[in-house]
CSV table of C-alpha atoms and ligand atoms in Angstrom, one decimal:
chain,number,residue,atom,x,y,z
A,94,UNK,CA,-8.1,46.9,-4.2
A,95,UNK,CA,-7.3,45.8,-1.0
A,96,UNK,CA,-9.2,48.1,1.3
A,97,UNK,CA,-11.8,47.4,-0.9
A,98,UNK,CA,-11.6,43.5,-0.6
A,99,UNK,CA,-11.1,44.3,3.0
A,100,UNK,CA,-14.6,46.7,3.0
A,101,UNK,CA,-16.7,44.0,1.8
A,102,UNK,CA,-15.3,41.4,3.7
A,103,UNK,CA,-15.7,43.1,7.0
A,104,UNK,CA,-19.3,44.2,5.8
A,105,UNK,CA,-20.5,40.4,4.9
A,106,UNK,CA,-19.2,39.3,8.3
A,107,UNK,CA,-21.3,41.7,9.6
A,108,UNK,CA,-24.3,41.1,8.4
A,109,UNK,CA,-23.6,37.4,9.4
A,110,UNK,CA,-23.8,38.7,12.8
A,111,UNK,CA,-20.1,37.6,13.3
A,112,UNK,CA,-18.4,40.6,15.9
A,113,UNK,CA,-14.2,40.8,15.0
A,114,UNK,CA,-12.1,41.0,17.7
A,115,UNK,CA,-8.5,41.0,16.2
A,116,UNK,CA,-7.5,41.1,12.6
A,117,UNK,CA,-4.0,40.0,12.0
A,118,UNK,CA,-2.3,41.6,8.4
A,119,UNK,CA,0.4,42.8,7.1
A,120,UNK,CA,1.8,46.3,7.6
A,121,UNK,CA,-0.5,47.9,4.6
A,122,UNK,CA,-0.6,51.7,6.1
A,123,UNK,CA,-3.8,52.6,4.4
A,124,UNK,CA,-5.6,49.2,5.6
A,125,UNK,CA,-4.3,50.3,9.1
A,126,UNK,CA,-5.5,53.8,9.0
A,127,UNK,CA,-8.9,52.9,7.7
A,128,UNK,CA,-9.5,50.1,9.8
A,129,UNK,CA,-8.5,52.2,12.5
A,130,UNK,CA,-11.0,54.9,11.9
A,131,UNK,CA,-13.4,52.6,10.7
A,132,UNK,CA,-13.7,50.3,12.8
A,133,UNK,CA,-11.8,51.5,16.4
A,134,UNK,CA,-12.8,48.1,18.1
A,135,UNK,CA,-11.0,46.1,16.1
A,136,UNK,CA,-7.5,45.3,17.2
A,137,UNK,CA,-5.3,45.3,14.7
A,138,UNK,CA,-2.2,43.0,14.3
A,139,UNK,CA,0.8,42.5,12.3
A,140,UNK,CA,1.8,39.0,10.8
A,141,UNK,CA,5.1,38.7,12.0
A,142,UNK,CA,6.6,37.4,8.9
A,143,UNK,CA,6.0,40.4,6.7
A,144,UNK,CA,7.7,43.0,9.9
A,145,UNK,CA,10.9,40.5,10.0
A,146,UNK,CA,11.4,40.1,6.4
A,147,UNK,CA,11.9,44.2,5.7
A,148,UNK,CA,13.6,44.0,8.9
A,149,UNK,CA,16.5,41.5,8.5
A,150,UNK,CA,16.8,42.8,4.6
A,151,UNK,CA,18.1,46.4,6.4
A,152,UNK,CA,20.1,43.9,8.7
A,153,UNK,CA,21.8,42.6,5.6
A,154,UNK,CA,22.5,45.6,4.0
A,155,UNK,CA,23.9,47.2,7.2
A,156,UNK,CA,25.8,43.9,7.5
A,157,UNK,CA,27.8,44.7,4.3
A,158,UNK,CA,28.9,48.1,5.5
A,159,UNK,CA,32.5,48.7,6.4
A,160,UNK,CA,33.1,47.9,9.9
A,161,UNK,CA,29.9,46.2,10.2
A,162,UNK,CA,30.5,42.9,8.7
A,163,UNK,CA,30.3,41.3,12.5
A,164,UNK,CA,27.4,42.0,12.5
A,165,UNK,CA,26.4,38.9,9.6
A,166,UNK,CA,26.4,36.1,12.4
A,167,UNK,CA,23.6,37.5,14.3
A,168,UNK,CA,21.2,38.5,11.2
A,169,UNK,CA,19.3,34.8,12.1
A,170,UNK,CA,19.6,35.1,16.2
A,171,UNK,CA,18.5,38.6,16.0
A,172,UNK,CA,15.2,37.9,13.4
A,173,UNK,CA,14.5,34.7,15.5
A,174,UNK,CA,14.4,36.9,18.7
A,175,UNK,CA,11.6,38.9,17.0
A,176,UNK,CA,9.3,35.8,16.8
A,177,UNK,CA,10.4,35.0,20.4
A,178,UNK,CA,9.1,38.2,21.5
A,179,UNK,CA,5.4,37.8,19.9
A,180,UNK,CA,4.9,34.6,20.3
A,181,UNK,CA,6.1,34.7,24.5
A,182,UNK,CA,4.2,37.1,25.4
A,183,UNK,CA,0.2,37.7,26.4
A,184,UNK,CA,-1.7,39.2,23.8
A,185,UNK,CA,-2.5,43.0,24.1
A,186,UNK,CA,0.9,43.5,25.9
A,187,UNK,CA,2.7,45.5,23.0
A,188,UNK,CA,4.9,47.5,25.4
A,189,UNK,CA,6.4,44.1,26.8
A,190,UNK,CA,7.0,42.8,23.2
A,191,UNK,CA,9.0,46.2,22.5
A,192,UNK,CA,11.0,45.9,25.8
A,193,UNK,CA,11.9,42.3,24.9
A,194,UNK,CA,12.8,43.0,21.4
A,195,UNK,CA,15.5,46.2,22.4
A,196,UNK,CA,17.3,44.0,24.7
A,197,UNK,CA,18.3,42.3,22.1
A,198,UNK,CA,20.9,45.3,21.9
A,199,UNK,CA,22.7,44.4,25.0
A,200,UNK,CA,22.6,40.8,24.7
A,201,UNK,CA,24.6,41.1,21.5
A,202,UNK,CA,27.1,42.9,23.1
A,203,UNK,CA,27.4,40.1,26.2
A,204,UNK,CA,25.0,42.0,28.2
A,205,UNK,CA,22.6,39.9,29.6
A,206,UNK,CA,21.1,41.6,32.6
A,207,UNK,CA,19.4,45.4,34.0
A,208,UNK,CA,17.4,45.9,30.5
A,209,UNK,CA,15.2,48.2,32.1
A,210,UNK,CA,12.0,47.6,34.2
A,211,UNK,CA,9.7,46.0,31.8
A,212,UNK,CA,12.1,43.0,31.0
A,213,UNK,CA,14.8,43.2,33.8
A,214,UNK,CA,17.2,40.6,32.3
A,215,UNK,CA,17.7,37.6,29.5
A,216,UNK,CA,15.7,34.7,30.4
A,217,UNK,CA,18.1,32.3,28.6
A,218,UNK,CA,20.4,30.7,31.6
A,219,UNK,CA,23.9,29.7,30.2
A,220,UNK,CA,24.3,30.0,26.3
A,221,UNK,CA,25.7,26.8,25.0
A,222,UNK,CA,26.3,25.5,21.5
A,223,UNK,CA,26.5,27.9,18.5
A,224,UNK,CA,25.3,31.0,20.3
A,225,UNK,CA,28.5,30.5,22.6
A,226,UNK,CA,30.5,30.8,20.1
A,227,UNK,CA,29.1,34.0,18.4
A,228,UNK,CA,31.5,37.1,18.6
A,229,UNK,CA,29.8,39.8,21.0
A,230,UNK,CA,29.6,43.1,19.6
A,231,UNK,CA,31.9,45.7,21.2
A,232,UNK,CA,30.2,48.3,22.4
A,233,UNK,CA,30.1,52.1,20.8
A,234,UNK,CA,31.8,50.1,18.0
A,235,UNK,CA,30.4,51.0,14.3
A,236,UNK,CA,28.3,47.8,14.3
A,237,UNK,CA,27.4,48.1,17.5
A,238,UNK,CA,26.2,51.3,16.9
A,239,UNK,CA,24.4,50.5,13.6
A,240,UNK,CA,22.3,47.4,15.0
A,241,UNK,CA,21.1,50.2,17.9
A,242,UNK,CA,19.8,52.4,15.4
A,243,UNK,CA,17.9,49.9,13.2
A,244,UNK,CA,16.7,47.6,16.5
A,245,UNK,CA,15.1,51.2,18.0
A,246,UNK,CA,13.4,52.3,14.9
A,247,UNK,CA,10.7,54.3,16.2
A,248,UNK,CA,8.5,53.1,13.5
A,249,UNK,CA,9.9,49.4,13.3
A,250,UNK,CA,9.2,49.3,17.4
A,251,UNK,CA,5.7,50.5,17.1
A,252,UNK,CA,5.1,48.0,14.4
A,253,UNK,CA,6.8,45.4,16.8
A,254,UNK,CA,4.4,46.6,19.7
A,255,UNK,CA,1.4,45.1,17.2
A,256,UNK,CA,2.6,42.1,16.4
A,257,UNK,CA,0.7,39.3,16.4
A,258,UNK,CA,1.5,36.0,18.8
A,259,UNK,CA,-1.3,34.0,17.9
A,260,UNK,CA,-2.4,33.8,14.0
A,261,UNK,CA,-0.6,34.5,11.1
A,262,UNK,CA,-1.4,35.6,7.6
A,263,UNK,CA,0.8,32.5,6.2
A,264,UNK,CA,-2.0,29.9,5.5
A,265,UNK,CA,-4.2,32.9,3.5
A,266,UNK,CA,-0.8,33.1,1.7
A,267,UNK,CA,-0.1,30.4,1.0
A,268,UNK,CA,-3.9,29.3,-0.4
A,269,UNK,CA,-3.1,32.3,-2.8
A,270,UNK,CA,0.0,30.8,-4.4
A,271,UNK,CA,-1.3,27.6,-4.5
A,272,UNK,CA,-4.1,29.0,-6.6
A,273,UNK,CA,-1.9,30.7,-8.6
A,274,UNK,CA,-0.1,27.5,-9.3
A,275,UNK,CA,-3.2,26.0,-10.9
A,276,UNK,CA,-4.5,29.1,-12.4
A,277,UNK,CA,-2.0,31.7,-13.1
A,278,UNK,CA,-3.9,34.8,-13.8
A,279,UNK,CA,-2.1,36.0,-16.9
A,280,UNK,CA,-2.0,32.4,-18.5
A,281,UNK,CA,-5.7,32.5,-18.4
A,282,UNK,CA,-5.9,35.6,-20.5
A,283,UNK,CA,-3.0,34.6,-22.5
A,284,UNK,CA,-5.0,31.6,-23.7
A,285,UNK,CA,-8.3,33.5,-24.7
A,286,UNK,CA,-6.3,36.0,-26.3
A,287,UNK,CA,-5.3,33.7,-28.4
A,288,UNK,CA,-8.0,31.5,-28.8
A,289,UNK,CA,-9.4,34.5,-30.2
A,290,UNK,CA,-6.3,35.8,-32.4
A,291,UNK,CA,-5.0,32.6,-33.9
A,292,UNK,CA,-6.7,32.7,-37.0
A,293,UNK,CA,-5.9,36.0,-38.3
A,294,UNK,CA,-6.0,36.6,-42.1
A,295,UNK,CA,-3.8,38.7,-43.6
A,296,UNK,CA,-4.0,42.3,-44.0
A,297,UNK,CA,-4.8,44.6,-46.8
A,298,UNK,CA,-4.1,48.2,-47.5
A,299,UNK,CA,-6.5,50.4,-48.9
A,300,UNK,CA,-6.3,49.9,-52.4
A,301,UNK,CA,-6.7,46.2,-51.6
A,302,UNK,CA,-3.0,44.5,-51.7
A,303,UNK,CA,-2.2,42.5,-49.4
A,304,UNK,CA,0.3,44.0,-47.1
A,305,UNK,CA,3.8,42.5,-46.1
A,306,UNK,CA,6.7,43.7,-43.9
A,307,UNK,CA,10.2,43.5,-44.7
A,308,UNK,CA,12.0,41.7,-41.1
A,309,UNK,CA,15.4,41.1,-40.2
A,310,UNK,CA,14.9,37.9,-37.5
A,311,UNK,CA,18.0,37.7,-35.3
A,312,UNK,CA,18.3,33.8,-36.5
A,313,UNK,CA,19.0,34.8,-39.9
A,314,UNK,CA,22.1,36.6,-39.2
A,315,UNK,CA,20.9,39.9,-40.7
A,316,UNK,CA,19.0,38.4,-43.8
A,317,UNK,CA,15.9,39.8,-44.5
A,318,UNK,CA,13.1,38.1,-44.3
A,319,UNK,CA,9.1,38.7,-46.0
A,320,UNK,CA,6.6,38.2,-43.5
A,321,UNK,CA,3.1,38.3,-44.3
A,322,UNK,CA,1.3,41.9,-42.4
A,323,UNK,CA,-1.9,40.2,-40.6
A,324,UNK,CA,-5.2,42.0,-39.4
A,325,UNK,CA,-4.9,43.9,-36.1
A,326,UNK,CA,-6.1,41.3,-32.9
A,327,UNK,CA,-9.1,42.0,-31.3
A,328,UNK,CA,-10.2,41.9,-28.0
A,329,UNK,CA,-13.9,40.8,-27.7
A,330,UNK,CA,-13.2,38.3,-24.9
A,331,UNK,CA,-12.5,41.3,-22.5
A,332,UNK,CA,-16.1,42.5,-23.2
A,333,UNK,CA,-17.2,39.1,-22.5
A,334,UNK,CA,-15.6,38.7,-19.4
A,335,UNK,CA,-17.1,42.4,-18.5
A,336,UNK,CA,-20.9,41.3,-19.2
A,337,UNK,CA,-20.0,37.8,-17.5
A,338,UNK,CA,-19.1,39.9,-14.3
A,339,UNK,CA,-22.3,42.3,-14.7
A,340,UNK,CA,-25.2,39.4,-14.8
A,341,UNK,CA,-23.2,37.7,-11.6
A,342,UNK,CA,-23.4,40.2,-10.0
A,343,UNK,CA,-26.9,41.7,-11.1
A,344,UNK,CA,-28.4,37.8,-11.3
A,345,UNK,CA,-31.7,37.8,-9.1
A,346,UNK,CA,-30.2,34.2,-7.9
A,347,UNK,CA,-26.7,35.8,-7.1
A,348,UNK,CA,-28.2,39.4,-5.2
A,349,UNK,CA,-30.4,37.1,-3.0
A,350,UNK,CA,-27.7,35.2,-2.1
A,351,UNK,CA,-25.9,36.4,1.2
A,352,UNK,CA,-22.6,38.1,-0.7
A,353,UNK,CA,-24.2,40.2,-3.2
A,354,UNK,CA,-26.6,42.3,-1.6
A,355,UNK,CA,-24.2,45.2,-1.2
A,356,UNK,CA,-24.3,47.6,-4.5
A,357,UNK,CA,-21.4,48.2,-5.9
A,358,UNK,CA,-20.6,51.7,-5.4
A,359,UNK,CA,-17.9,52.7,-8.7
A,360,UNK,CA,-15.7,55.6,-7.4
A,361,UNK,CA,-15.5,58.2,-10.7
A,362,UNK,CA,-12.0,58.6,-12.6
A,363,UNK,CA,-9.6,60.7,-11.3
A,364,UNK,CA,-10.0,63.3,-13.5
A,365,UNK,CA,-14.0,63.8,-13.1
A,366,UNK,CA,-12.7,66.5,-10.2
A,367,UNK,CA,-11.1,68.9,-12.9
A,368,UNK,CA,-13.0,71.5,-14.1
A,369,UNK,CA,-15.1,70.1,-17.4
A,370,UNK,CA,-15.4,73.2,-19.9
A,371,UNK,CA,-18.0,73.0,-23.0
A,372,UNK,CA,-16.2,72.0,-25.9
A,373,UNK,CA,-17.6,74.2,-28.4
A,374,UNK,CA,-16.9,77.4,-26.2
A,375,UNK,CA,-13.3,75.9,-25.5
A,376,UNK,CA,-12.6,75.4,-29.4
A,377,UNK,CA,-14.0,78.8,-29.7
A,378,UNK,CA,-11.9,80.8,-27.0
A,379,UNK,CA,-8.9,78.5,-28.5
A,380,UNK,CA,-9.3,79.4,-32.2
A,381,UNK,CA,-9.5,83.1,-30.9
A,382,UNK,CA,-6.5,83.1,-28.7
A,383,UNK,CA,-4.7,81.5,-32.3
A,384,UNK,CA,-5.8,84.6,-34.1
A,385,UNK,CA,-4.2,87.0,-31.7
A,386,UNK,CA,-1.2,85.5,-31.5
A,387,UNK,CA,-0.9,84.5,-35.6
A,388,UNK,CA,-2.4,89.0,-36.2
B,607,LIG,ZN1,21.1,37.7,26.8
């Protein structure tokens, strides 16, 4: 649904005659493959907030390992030093985000300067305060070892090397829970589902009685209780909802306007690729087979 979404919106802006430059998301493999094939001159970033969060979560675990627990103090310096490295440095420079971001190794273990070529040394003068008082790492130790491993990720670093500085994704986000607040998807079907169910009659079987089930409701301590059987709920509103959808989007008003124009190409079920055999030769060739096995 989301490289859909992402189709159309890319198309509209298109048409609009509006060229993208950069498109910051989150780390969505498939959007990043197709926009990458798609659209190669698009450069594509990563919202920094989704890369940190499944970052410092593996921090945390690792944290609670044996021998590793010193590492817990710098879960916060060490997710903090990943914004650092986005936000302080020049767009299109992912190779200088990486080199930034490793250091992070030494520094943890009170190493502050010969990082490598890219970023020499720690640009942070004197530590005072809190980070002062933070135990260093020792090196080769467990922890030591550990933080190494999950700071140099090949795929964490290549993710870092894309991160955005500029834009993030947390506005769009947070418009979308904010609508949810006020309109909560399921609530909304809730209440037509029951709009349309809440006047149920009661059942009947086929001979005509009226049909009852025996219950044993967890408030009645086990006694059982008569409850009256009533007809099955229906679903009409779903239809509803399904021709509401197909005259917005087939409306002359709506297809002249600027975001309809696009068809809507329907991709066919899975299981249209299978082979489709007739069904009277297949009951045939079954009924058959039945014989041998049964003679
Ligand atoms: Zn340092």
């Amino acid at each position: 649904m989301e490289k859909t979404g992402l189709e159309r919106s890319l198309a509209h802006l298109e048409r609009q005659g509006l060229a993208v430059g950069t498109m910051v998301t989150d780390r969505h493999r498939q959007i990043a493959k197709w926009l990458r094939e798609t659209y190669p001159h698009i450069e594509h970033l990563y919202d920094i907030w989704h890369v940190a969060k499944g970052f410092s979560k593996k921090l945390l675990a690792a944290s609670n390992e044996r021998e590793c627990q010193v590492l817990r103090p710098w879960i916060k310096s060490v997710v903090n030093h990943m914004y650092w490295c986005a936000v302080s440095t020049p767009s299109g420079q992912g190779a200088q985000i990486v080199a930034k971001w490793e250091s992070v190794v030494s520094h943890v273990q009170n190493v502050h300067t010969g990082h490598g070529d890219l970023f020499p040394s720690c640009i942070h003068g004197r530590l005072e305060g809190r980070e002062s008082h933070k135990k260093w790492l020792e090196p080769s130790s467990k922890a030591a070892v550990k933080l190494e491993t999950l700071v140099c990720n090949k795929t964490l670093c290549k993710d870092i090397s894309k991160l955005s500085g500029g834009c993030q994704t947390s506005s769009v986000e947070g418009f979308h829970s904010l609508l949810i607040q006020f309109a909560p998807k399921m609530i909304l079907i809730a209440a037509l589902h029951y709009n349309e169910n809440a006047n149920r009659v009661q059942d009947v079987t086929k001979t005509g009685e009226a049909r009852f089930s025996i219950n044993y409701p967890k408030g009645r301590k086990g006694a059982a209780v008569l409850r009256r059987v009533l007809e099955s709920p229906t679903y009409e509103y779903a239809q509803e909802l399904l021709e509401e959808i197909v005259k917005e989007c087939t409306d002359k008003e709506n297809v002249d306007a600027e975001f309809a124009v696009e068809p809507v190409i329907v991709p066919p079920p899975l299981c249209a690729q299978f082979p489709h055999p007739e069904k009277a030769d297949f009951v045939k060739q079954h009924l058959s087979r039945f014989k041998k096995t049964t003679t």
